[in-house]
Coordinates of C-alpha atoms in Angstrom, one line a residue:
X141 CA 46.9 -47.4 -10.8
X142 CA 43.1 -47.1 -10.8
X143 CA 41.7 -44.8 -13.5
X144 CA 39.5 -43.1 -11.0
X145 CA 42.4 -42.0 -8.9
X146 CA 44.1 -40.3 -11.9
X147 CA 41.0 -38.2 -12.8
X148 CA 41.0 -34.5 -12.3
X149 CA 39.6 -34.1 -8.8
X150 CA 37.3 -31.2 -8.1
X151 CA 37.0 -30.8 -4.4
X152 CA 34.4 -29.0 -2.2
X153 CA 35.2 -26.3 0.3
X154 CA 36.1 -27.2 3.9
X155 CA 37.3 -24.9 6.7
X156 CA 41.0 -24.6 7.5
X157 CA 42.4 -22.2 10.1
X158 CA 46.2 -22.6 9.7
X159 CA 46.3 -18.8 9.2
X160 CA 45.6 -18.2 12.9
X161 CA 49.0 -19.4 13.9
X162 CA 51.0 -16.6 15.6
X163 CA 54.3 -17.5 14.0
X164 CA 53.6 -15.6 10.8
X165 CA 55.6 -12.4 11.2
X166 CA 55.3 -9.2 9.2
X167 CA 57.4 -9.1 6.1
X168 CA 60.6 -7.0 6.3
X169 CA 62.2 -5.6 3.2
X170 CA 66.0 -5.1 2.5
X171 CA 67.1 -1.9 1.0
X172 CA 68.0 -3.2 -2.4
X173 CA 66.8 -2.1 -5.8
X174 CA 65.6 -4.4 -8.6
X175 CA 67.2 -4.4 -12.0
X176 CA 63.9 -5.2 -13.8
X177 CA 64.9 -7.6 -16.7
X178 CA 64.1 -11.2 -17.4
X179 CA 64.2 -13.9 -20.0
X180 CA 62.8 -17.4 -20.2
X181 CA 64.8 -20.6 -19.7
X182 CA 64.6 -23.0 -22.6
X183 CA 61.0 -23.0 -23.6
X184 CA 60.2 -20.0 -21.5
X185 CA 60.8 -18.5 -18.0
X186 CA 57.8 -16.5 -17.0
X187 CA 57.6 -13.4 -14.9
X188 CA 55.6 -13.7 -11.7
X189 CA 53.0 -11.0 -12.5
X190 CA 49.4 -10.4 -11.6
X191 CA 48.3 -8.2 -14.4
X192 CA 45.7 -6.1 -12.7
X193 CA 44.7 -4.4 -16.0
X194 CA 44.6 -7.8 -17.7
X195 CA 42.0 -9.4 -15.5
X196 CA 39.4 -9.6 -18.2
X197 CA 39.0 -12.0 -21.2
X198 CA 40.2 -10.3 -24.3
X199 CA 39.8 -10.9 -28.0
X200 CA 42.6 -10.8 -30.6
X201 CA 42.9 -7.2 -31.5
X202 CA 42.9 -7.7 -35.3
X203 CA 40.8 -9.8 -37.6
X204 CA 42.3 -12.3 -40.0
X205 CA 42.9 -10.7 -43.4
X206 CA 43.4 -12.1 -46.9
X207 CA 46.3 -11.2 -49.0
X208 CA 49.2 -12.5 -51.0
X209 CA 50.8 -15.7 -49.7
X210 CA 54.2 -15.9 -48.1
X211 CA 56.4 -19.0 -48.3
X212 CA 54.5 -20.7 -45.5
X213 CA 51.3 -20.7 -47.6
X214 CA 49.5 -18.2 -45.3
X215 CA 47.4 -15.3 -46.3
X216 CA 49.7 -12.3 -45.8
X217 CA 49.9 -8.7 -46.9
X218 CA 53.5 -9.0 -48.1
X219 CA 56.1 -6.5 -47.3
X220 CA 57.8 -4.6 -50.1
X221 CA 61.5 -3.8 -50.1
X222 CA 60.6 -0.2 -49.6
X223 CA 58.8 -1.1 -46.4
X224 CA 62.0 -2.6 -45.0
X225 CA 64.3 0.1 -46.3
X226 CA 62.8 2.8 -44.2
X227 CA 59.6 3.8 -45.8
X228 CA 57.5 1.9 -43.3
X229 CA 57.6 3.3 -39.8
X230 CA 57.8 0.5 -37.3
X231 CA 56.8 1.1 -33.7
X232 CA 59.9 -0.5 -32.2
X233 CA 63.2 -1.9 -33.4
X234 CA 62.0 -5.4 -32.6
X235 CA 58.9 -4.8 -34.9
X236 CA 61.2 -4.0 -37.8
X237 CA 63.3 -7.1 -37.0
X238 CA 60.1 -9.2 -37.0
X239 CA 58.9 -7.7 -40.2
X240 CA 62.2 -8.5 -41.9
X241 CA 62.0 -12.1 -40.7
X242 CA 58.5 -12.5 -42.0
X243 CA 59.6 -11.0 -45.4
X244 CA 62.1 -13.9 -45.6
X245 CA 60.1 -16.8 -44.2
X246 CA 56.5 -15.9 -44.6
X247 CA 54.0 -15.5 -41.7
X248 CA 55.1 -17.1 -38.4
X249 CA 53.1 -19.0 -35.8
X250 CA 51.7 -17.0 -32.9
X251 CA 54.1 -19.0 -30.5
X252 CA 57.1 -17.8 -32.5
X253 CA 55.9 -14.2 -32.3
X254 CA 55.3 -14.4 -28.6
X255 CA 58.6 -16.0 -27.9
X256 CA 60.5 -13.3 -29.9
X257 CA 58.5 -10.4 -28.3
X258 CA 59.2 -11.6 -24.8
X259 CA 62.8 -13.0 -25.1
X260 CA 64.6 -11.8 -28.2
X261 CA 68.2 -11.1 -27.5
X262 CA 67.7 -7.5 -28.6
X263 CA 64.5 -5.7 -27.7
X264 CA 62.6 -8.5 -26.0
X265 CA 60.2 -7.5 -23.2
X266 CA 62.2 -9.5 -20.6
X267 CA 65.6 -8.8 -22.1
X268 CA 66.1 -5.1 -22.0
X269 CA 63.4 -3.5 -24.2
X270 CA 62.0 -1.2 -21.5
X271 CA 63.3 2.3 -21.3
X272 CA 65.5 3.4 -18.4
X273 CA 63.7 4.0 -15.2
X274 CA 60.9 1.5 -15.9
X275 CA 60.5 -2.2 -15.1
X276 CA 57.8 -4.7 -15.7
X277 CA 56.6 -5.0 -12.1
X278 CA 54.9 -2.7 -9.7
X279 CA 53.0 0.5 -10.0
X280 CA 55.7 2.1 -12.2
X281 CA 55.7 -0.9 -14.5
X282 CA 53.1 -2.8 -16.4
X283 CA 51.6 -5.1 -13.8
X284 CA 51.5 -5.8 -10.1
X285 CA 52.4 -9.2 -8.6
X286 CA 50.2 -11.0 -6.1
X287 CA 52.9 -11.5 -3.5
X288 CA 53.5 -7.7 -3.6
X289 CA 49.8 -7.0 -3.0
X290 CA 50.1 -8.8 0.3
X291 CA 52.7 -10.7 2.3
X292 CA 49.9 -13.0 3.3
X293 CA 49.8 -14.6 -0.2
X294 CA 53.3 -15.9 0.1
X295 CA 52.9 -16.9 3.7
X296 CA 49.9 -19.1 2.9
X297 CA 51.7 -20.7 0.0
X298 CA 54.5 -21.6 2.4
X299 CA 52.0 -23.0 4.8
X300 CA 50.6 -25.2 2.0
X301 CA 54.0 -26.8 1.5
X302 CA 54.4 -27.3 5.2
X303 CA 51.1 -29.1 5.4
X304 CA 52.1 -31.3 2.5
X305 CA 55.4 -32.1 4.1
X306 CA 53.5 -33.1 7.3
X307 CA 51.0 -35.2 5.4
X308 CA 53.7 -37.1 3.5
X309 CA 55.5 -38.3 6.7
X310 CA 57.7 -35.4 7.7
X311 CA 60.8 -36.4 5.8
X312 CA 64.0 -35.4 7.6
X313 CA 66.1 -34.8 4.5
X314 CA 66.0 -34.7 0.7
X315 CA 63.4 -31.9 0.4
X316 CA 63.9 -29.4 -2.5
X317 CA 62.0 -26.2 -3.0
X318 CA 61.8 -25.3 -6.7
X319 CA 60.2 -22.1 -8.2
X320 CA 59.8 -21.5 -11.9
X321 CA 59.3 -17.8 -12.9
X322 CA 60.5 -16.3 -9.5
X323 CA 60.1 -12.7 -10.6
X324 CA 61.7 -10.5 -8.0
X325 CA 61.9 -13.3 -5.5
X326 CA 59.2 -11.9 -3.3
X327 CA 57.1 -15.0 -3.2
X328 CA 60.0 -17.3 -2.3
X329 CA 61.2 -14.9 0.4
X330 CA 57.8 -14.9 2.1
X331 CA 57.6 -18.7 1.8
X332 CA 61.1 -19.2 3.3
X333 CA 60.4 -16.8 6.1
X334 CA 57.3 -18.8 6.9
X335 CA 58.9 -22.2 6.6
X336 CA 61.6 -21.2 9.1
X337 CA 58.9 -21.2 11.8
X338 CA 58.8 -24.9 11.3
X339 CA 62.4 -26.0 12.2
X340 CA 61.9 -29.7 11.4
X341 CA 60.8 -28.9 7.8
X342 CA 63.4 -26.1 7.4
X343 CA 66.1 -28.5 8.4
X344 CA 64.9 -31.1 5.9
X345 CA 65.4 -28.8 2.9
X346 CA 68.6 -29.6 1.0
X347 CA 68.4 -26.7 -1.5
X348 CA 66.2 -24.1 -3.0
X349 CA 66.2 -23.9 -6.9
X350 CA 65.2 -20.8 -8.7
X351 CA 64.6 -21.4 -12.4
X352 CA 65.6 -18.0 -13.9
X353 CA 67.6 -17.2 -17.1
X354 CA 67.9 -13.5 -16.6
X355 CA 71.2 -12.3 -15.2
X356 CA 69.5 -9.1 -13.8
X357 CA 66.6 -11.0 -12.2
X358 CA 69.0 -13.6 -10.7
X359 CA 70.9 -10.8 -9.1
X360 CA 67.7 -9.1 -7.8
X361 CA 66.5 -12.4 -6.3
X362 CA 70.0 -13.0 -4.8
X363 CA 69.9 -9.6 -3.2
X364 CA 66.5 -10.2 -1.6
X365 CA 67.0 -13.8 -0.6
X366 CA 70.7 -13.7 0.4
X367 CA 71.6 -10.1 0.9
X368 CA 73.4 -7.6 -1.4
X369 CA 76.8 -8.6 0.0
X370 CA 76.3 -12.3 -0.3
X371 CA 78.7 -13.8 -2.9
X372 CA 77.4 -15.9 -5.9
X373 CA 79.5 -18.7 -7.4
X374 CA 79.1 -20.7 -10.6
X375 CA 79.0 -24.4 -11.0
X376 CA 78.0 -26.9 -13.7
X377 CA 74.4 -26.8 -12.3
X378 CA 74.0 -23.1 -12.1
X379 CA 74.8 -20.2 -9.7
X380 CA 75.0 -20.6 -5.9
X381 CA 74.5 -18.5 -2.9
X382 CA 73.3 -18.9 0.7
X383 CA 69.9 -17.9 2.1
X384 CA 69.7 -15.0 4.6
X385 CA 67.1 -16.9 6.6
X386 CA 69.5 -19.8 7.3
X387 CA 72.5 -21.5 5.8
X388 CA 70.3 -23.0 3.1
X389 CA 71.9 -23.1 -0.3
X390 CA 70.0 -21.4 -3.1
X391 CA 70.8 -22.5 -6.7
X392 CA 69.8 -20.6 -9.9
X393 CA 69.4 -22.5 -13.1
X394 CA 68.4 -21.4 -16.6
X395 CA 66.0 -24.3 -17.1
X396 CA 64.3 -26.8 -14.9
X397 CA 66.1 -29.5 -16.9
X398 CA 69.3 -28.4 -15.2
X399 CA 68.0 -29.5 -11.8
X400 CA 69.1 -33.1 -11.1
X401 CA 66.3 -35.7 -10.8
X402 CA 66.8 -38.4 -8.1
X403 CA 64.3 -40.8 -6.6
X404 CA 65.2 -40.0 -3.1
X405 CA 64.4 -36.3 -3.4
X406 CA 61.1 -34.7 -2.4
X407 CA 60.5 -31.7 -4.7
X408 CA 58.0 -29.0 -3.7
X409 CA 57.4 -27.0 -6.8
X410 CA 55.9 -23.5 -7.1
X411 CA 54.6 -22.1 -10.4
X412 CA 52.9 -18.8 -9.7
X413 CA 51.7 -17.0 -12.9
X414 CA 54.3 -18.9 -14.9
X415 CA 52.2 -20.9 -17.5
X416 CA 50.3 -17.8 -18.7
X417 CA 53.5 -16.4 -20.3
X418 CA 54.4 -19.5 -22.3
X419 CA 53.9 -19.2 -26.0
X420 CA 50.7 -20.6 -27.5
X421 CA 49.6 -21.8 -31.0
X422 CA 46.2 -20.8 -32.2
X423 CA 44.0 -22.8 -34.7
X424 CA 40.7 -22.4 -36.5
X425 CA 38.6 -25.3 -37.9
X426 CA 37.6 -24.7 -41.5
X427 CA 35.5 -26.6 -44.0
X428 CA 37.5 -27.3 -47.1
X429 CA 35.5 -27.8 -50.4
X430 CA 36.1 -31.0 -52.3
X431 CA 37.8 -29.2 -55.2
X432 CA 40.4 -28.0 -52.8
X433 CA 41.1 -31.2 -51.1
X434 CA 43.7 -33.7 -52.0
X435 CA 44.7 -36.9 -50.3
X436 CA 48.1 -38.6 -50.5
X437 CA 50.1 -40.9 -48.3
X438 CA 53.9 -41.4 -48.2
X439 CA 53.6 -45.0 -49.5
X440 CA 51.1 -44.2 -52.2
X441 CA 52.4 -45.6 -55.6
X442 CA 49.2 -44.9 -57.5
X443 CA 47.7 -41.6 -58.4
X444 CA 49.7 -38.8 -56.7
X445 CA 46.4 -37.2 -55.5
X446 CA 42.7 -37.9 -55.3
X447 CA 39.8 -35.6 -54.8
X448 CA 37.2 -36.2 -52.1
X449 CA 33.5 -35.9 -52.9
X450 CA 32.5 -34.2 -49.6
X451 CA 33.8 -31.2 -47.8
X452 CA 36.3 -32.0 -45.1
X453 CA 37.2 -30.3 -41.8
X454 CA 40.8 -29.2 -41.4
X455 CA 42.6 -27.3 -38.7
X456 CA 44.4 -24.2 -40.0
X457 CA 46.9 -22.3 -37.9
X458 CA 46.5 -18.6 -37.2
X459 CA 49.7 -16.9 -38.2
X460 CA 51.2 -13.5 -37.6
X461 CA 51.6 -11.2 -40.5
X462 CA 52.4 -7.5 -40.8
X463 CA 49.5 -5.1 -41.1
X464 CA 49.3 -3.1 -44.4
X465 CA 51.6 0.0 -44.3
X466 CA 49.7 3.1 -43.2
X467 CA 47.2 1.1 -41.2
X468 CA 45.2 2.9 -38.5
X469 CA 43.4 1.7 -35.4
X470 CA 40.1 2.3 -37.3
X471 CA 41.2 0.4 -40.4
X472 CA 42.3 -2.5 -38.2
X473 CA 39.2 -2.3 -36.0
X474 CA 41.3 -2.2 -32.9
X475 CA 38.9 -2.1 -29.9
X476 CA 38.7 1.4 -28.4
X477 CA 39.7 0.0 -25.0
X478 CA 43.0 -1.2 -26.5
X479 CA 43.9 1.8 -28.7
X480 CA 44.8 4.5 -26.1
X481 CA 47.7 6.6 -27.2
X482 CA 49.7 3.6 -28.7
X483 CA 50.5 3.4 -32.4
X484 CA 48.5 1.1 -34.6
X485 CA 49.4 -2.6 -34.4
X486 CA 52.4 -3.6 -36.5
X487 CA 51.0 -7.1 -36.9
X488 CA 47.8 -9.1 -37.2
X489 CA 46.6 -12.6 -37.3
X490 CA 46.0 -14.3 -40.7
X491 CA 44.7 -17.8 -41.5
X492 CA 47.1 -20.2 -43.1
X493 CA 45.9 -21.4 -46.6
X494 CA 47.1 -24.9 -45.9
X495 CA 47.7 -27.0 -42.8
X496 CA 51.0 -26.3 -41.1
X497 CA 53.0 -29.0 -39.4
X498 CA 51.6 -27.7 -36.1
X499 CA 48.1 -27.9 -37.4
X500 CA 48.5 -31.5 -38.5
X501 CA 49.7 -32.6 -35.1
X502 CA 48.7 -30.4 -32.1
X503 CA 44.9 -30.4 -32.5
X504 CA 45.0 -34.2 -32.8
X505 CA 47.0 -34.7 -29.6
X506 CA 44.1 -34.8 -27.2
X507 CA 40.5 -36.2 -27.3
X508 CA 39.4 -32.8 -26.0
X509 CA 40.7 -31.1 -29.1
X510 CA 39.5 -33.7 -31.5
X511 CA 36.0 -33.6 -30.1
X512 CA 35.6 -30.0 -31.4
X513 CA 35.1 -31.3 -34.9
X514 CA 31.8 -32.8 -33.9
X515 CA 30.7 -30.6 -31.0
X516 CA 31.5 -27.2 -32.6
X517 CA 32.3 -27.8 -36.3
X518 CA 33.6 -25.2 -38.7
X519 CA 34.7 -22.0 -37.0
X520 CA 35.9 -23.7 -33.8
X521 CA 38.9 -22.0 -32.3
X522 CA 41.6 -23.6 -30.2
X523 CA 44.7 -22.5 -28.3
X524 CA 47.4 -25.0 -27.4
X525 CA 50.6 -24.5 -25.4
X526 CA 53.1 -27.3 -26.0
X527 CA 55.6 -25.8 -23.5
X528 CA 53.0 -25.9 -20.7
X529 CA 52.6 -29.7 -21.4
X530 CA 56.3 -30.2 -21.1
X531 CA 56.6 -28.4 -17.8
X532 CA 53.6 -30.1 -16.3
X533 CA 55.1 -33.5 -17.4
X534 CA 58.4 -32.5 -15.8
X535 CA 56.7 -31.6 -12.5
X536 CA 54.8 -35.0 -12.5
X537 CA 57.9 -37.0 -13.3
X538 CA 59.8 -35.5 -10.4
X539 CA 57.0 -36.2 -8.0
X540 CA 55.7 -39.5 -9.2
X541 CA 58.5 -40.9 -11.3
X542 CA 58.5 -41.9 -14.9
X543 CA 59.9 -44.7 -17.2
X544 CA 63.1 -42.7 -17.6
X545 CA 63.4 -41.8 -13.9
X546 CA 61.6 -44.5 -11.8
X547 CA 60.6 -43.5 -8.3
X548 CA 59.4 -46.4 -6.1
X549 CA 58.0 -44.0 -3.5
X550 CA 56.4 -40.9 -5.0
X551 CA 56.8 -37.7 -2.9
X552 CA 56.6 -34.0 -3.2
X553 CA 54.0 -31.6 -4.6
X554 CA 53.5 -28.9 -7.2
X555 CA 51.2 -25.9 -6.6
X556 CA 50.2 -24.0 -9.7
X557 CA 48.4 -20.6 -9.4
X558 CA 47.4 -18.8 -12.6
X559 CA 44.4 -17.6 -14.5
X560 CA 42.2 -19.4 -17.0
X561 CA 39.0 -21.3 -17.2
X562 CA 38.4 -23.8 -14.4
X563 CA 35.6 -25.8 -16.0
X564 CA 37.7 -27.7 -18.6
X565 CA 36.9 -25.1 -21.3
X566 CA 39.6 -24.9 -23.9
X567 CA 41.0 -21.3 -24.0
X568 CA 40.2 -19.3 -27.2
X569 CA 41.0 -15.7 -28.2
X570 CA 42.8 -15.2 -24.9
X571 CA 46.0 -13.5 -26.1
X572 CA 46.3 -10.2 -24.2
X573 CA 48.7 -7.3 -24.2
X574 CA 49.4 -5.1 -21.2
X575 CA 51.4 -1.9 -21.0
X576 CA 51.4 0.5 -18.0
X577 CA 48.5 -1.3 -16.4
X578 CA 46.3 -0.9 -19.5
X579 CA 44.9 -3.3 -22.1
X580 CA 46.6 -2.8 -25.4
X581 CA 46.8 -4.7 -28.6
X582 CA 49.1 -7.7 -28.3
X583 CA 50.5 -6.8 -31.8
X584 CA 51.3 -3.2 -30.9
X585 CA 54.8 -2.1 -29.9
X586 CA 56.5 -5.5 -29.8
X587 CA 59.0 -5.7 -27.1
X588 CA 57.4 -3.0 -25.0
X589 CA 54.2 -4.9 -24.4
X590 CA 53.7 -7.8 -21.9
X591 CA 52.0 -10.8 -23.6
X592 CA 50.1 -13.6 -21.9
X593 CA 47.2 -16.0 -22.5
X594 CA 44.8 -18.1 -20.4
X595 CA 46.1 -21.3 -18.9
X596 CA 44.4 -24.6 -19.9
X597 CA 44.3 -26.3 -16.5
X598 CA 42.6 -29.4 -17.9
X599 CA 45.5 -29.8 -20.4
X600 CA 48.0 -29.4 -17.5
X601 CA 46.2 -32.2 -15.6
X602 CA 46.1 -34.4 -18.7
X603 CA 49.9 -33.9 -19.3
X604 CA 50.8 -34.6 -15.7
X605 CA 48.9 -37.8 -15.3
X606 CA 50.0 -39.0 -18.8
X607 CA 53.7 -38.4 -17.8
X608 CA 53.6 -40.3 -14.5
X609 CA 51.3 -43.0 -13.1
X610 CA 52.6 -41.9 -9.7
X611 CA 50.6 -38.7 -9.4
X612 CA 47.1 -37.3 -9.2
X613 CA 45.7 -33.9 -9.8
X614 CA 43.5 -31.8 -7.6
X615 CA 41.6 -28.7 -8.7
X616 CA 41.5 -26.3 -10.2
X617 CA 39.7 -24.3 -7.5
X618 CA 39.1 -20.5 -7.4
X619 CA 41.9 -18.6 -5.8
X620 CA 39.4 -17.1 -3.3
X621 CA 38.4 -20.6 -2.2
X622 CA 42.0 -21.7 -1.9
X623 CA 43.1 -18.7 0.1
X624 CA 40.1 -18.8 2.4
X625 CA 40.6 -22.4 3.1
X626 CA 44.2 -21.7 3.9
X627 CA 43.1 -19.2 6.5
X628 CA 43.6 -15.8 4.8
X629 CA 40.8 -14.2 6.8
X630 CA 42.3 -15.2 10.2
X631 CA 45.8 -14.2 9.2
X632 CA 44.7 -10.8 7.9
X633 CA 42.8 -10.2 11.2
X634 CA 45.9 -11.1 13.1
X635 CA 48.0 -8.7 11.1
X636 CA 45.4 -5.9 11.5
X637 CA 45.4 -6.3 15.3
X638 CA 49.1 -6.1 15.4
X639 CA 49.3 -3.1 13.0
X640 CA 46.5 -1.3 14.7
X641 CA 48.4 -1.1 18.0
X642 CA 50.3 2.1 17.3
X643 CA 52.3 1.9 20.5
X644 CA 53.5 -1.7 19.8
X645 CA 54.2 -0.9 16.2
X646 CA 56.2 2.2 17.1
X647 CA 54.2 4.5 14.8
X648 CA 51.4 7.1 15.0
X649 CA 47.8 6.2 15.3
X650 CA 47.1 7.7 11.9
X651 CA 49.8 5.6 10.2
X652 CA 48.6 2.5 12.1
X653 CA 45.0 3.1 10.9
X654 CA 46.2 3.4 7.3
X655 CA 48.3 0.2 7.6
X656 CA 45.2 -1.7 8.7
X657 CA 43.2 -0.3 5.9
X658 CA 45.9 -1.3 3.4
X659 CA 46.2 -4.8 4.6
X660 CA 42.4 -5.3 4.5
X661 CA 42.2 -3.7 1.0
X662 CA 44.9 -6.1 -0.3
X663 CA 43.0 -9.0 1.2
X664 CA 39.9 -7.9 -0.6
X665 CA 41.7 -7.8 -4.0
X666 CA 43.1 -11.3 -3.6
X667 CA 39.7 -12.9 -2.9
X668 CA 37.5 -10.6 -5.0
X669 CA 34.8 -12.8 -6.5
X670 CA 33.5 -10.2 -9.0
X671 CA 33.3 -10.9 -12.7
X672 CA 36.9 -9.8 -13.2
X673 CA 38.1 -10.3 -9.6
X674 CA 41.3 -12.0 -8.8
X675 CA 39.6 -14.4 -6.5
X676 CA 37.4 -15.7 -9.3
X677 CA 39.6 -15.7 -12.5
X678 CA 42.7 -17.0 -10.8
X679 CA 42.8 -20.7 -10.1
X680 CA 44.9 -23.1 -8.0
X681 CA 45.9 -26.6 -9.2
X682 CA 47.9 -29.2 -7.2
X683 CA 49.9 -32.2 -8.4
X684 CA 50.4 -34.8 -5.6
X685 CA 51.7 -38.4 -5.2
X686 CA 49.0 -40.8 -6.3
X687 CA 47.0 -42.1 -3.3
X688 CA 43.7 -43.2 -5.0
X689 CA 42.1 -40.0 -3.9
X690 CA 42.0 -40.9 -0.2
X691 CA 43.5 -37.6 0.9
X692 CA 42.7 -34.2 -0.4
X693 CA 45.3 -31.5 0.1
X694 CA 44.6 -28.4 2.2
X695 CA 43.2 -25.6 0.2
X696 CA 41.4 -28.1 -2.0
X697 CA 38.9 -29.5 0.5
X698 CA 41.3 -31.5 2.7
X699 CA 42.3 -31.1 6.4
X700 CA 45.8 -30.9 7.9
X701 CA 47.1 -34.3 8.7
X702 CA 50.3 -35.4 10.4
X703 CA 50.5 -32.3 12.5

């Protein structure tokens, strides 16, 4: 494959008017409640959540501190036995559990902290930590999802897959729809309702796969997609039911690895606000004085150590340690915007005294990371998400094949919608905490706070093209550009005309006018290009079969082909 065709393609804007099609009907909702719990499959299974209050770049809420060293060799204000025996007042049971673990093992990587906060068996954010009557989604929760802001969002995503199916030859069978991090199932419901308007594609779909480990969320998704009375059966692959839109089978799996890989399949994969919830590792580049530097190799039979004559640069991992007992927001320098009425953070970031195993490997895994030693130097910060690389590689292998799973004719596509820098910048200091639609410290009230971090889209592209020679990557492009090219303006205008006709809608003129205002307001939120607007900070990235860049996908500067 030519090197140029595997490059990250940044595409200009071109008009697309798919949204003018009259087949897109208004969303209808079943009368089912959502249980409101979740957990990640394997590495992680993200919620599908647009964090309205989290739309800004945020700094870590606490500075690195010096203190006594734990067993990992990190700077850490160590816990005393009195702290664990009840003298210290932890904000949540999970915080106390984390404190006890750190007392035993020493400071833990940020990724371990995030994973435990989000998915711990007892007290994890997605595994039952929230009090009764609350959930993570919606106005009563911590964040609002893009599909819930407007049905048009899911409709246009469905149209995107229809356009790709057309462009790739209108396969009559073997198509799979896969969503990771399905949330309530709202996005897939809107997509399936839209795809049903294209019978040829709808009939080509063999199955829908929902990657979701949470029992409660699986049931909520089943109720929405299949109906409350629809049975759910278990097999070796996962849990099965039948879609209410057709006789289409829907399969729930706890991890994407449970979904069979076959060369004759055409997978269309959706990842909406999935990657932002995967745990990250954070590093800082430090200059180590010669007197503190030793060099040794496993095969060295001479002197066990040797001192260097010049300072060297080393990556040190930022670890999570407890804050000193009795800490306040003021003593921890918590930003005023994050203090609110929450208790002071239980934990803080500290810098490891020596390179951890992650620091020895991860910052050296990409030329982008290695270049920071020369372009930035001491003080450079770096965030890396190994789980994101694994998922991007899995998507690419399913679409383009891999040495383990050859695919003579690549097919399918992955659409990734998330937030993060779109110019290739490596994320730094992007860990954020959200509770009840407000910014809070990511180290406050563990288990009650949603955690997320910016997505490194360039790293996703690098992982995808490295995993498979049969794929190419397009984007990232701003969400506003993607949605406008997909026809959001035309679709909203069509909905507004239908809703504004009170007689046809069977409602009062006052209600009809309000409905029109609501749909236009939702449209504005999705494409807002302000400094913290969704249309600007959210990006779209596509993974497609490699075609030497001859065809751009719709939404990324391409036109509809094969219609």
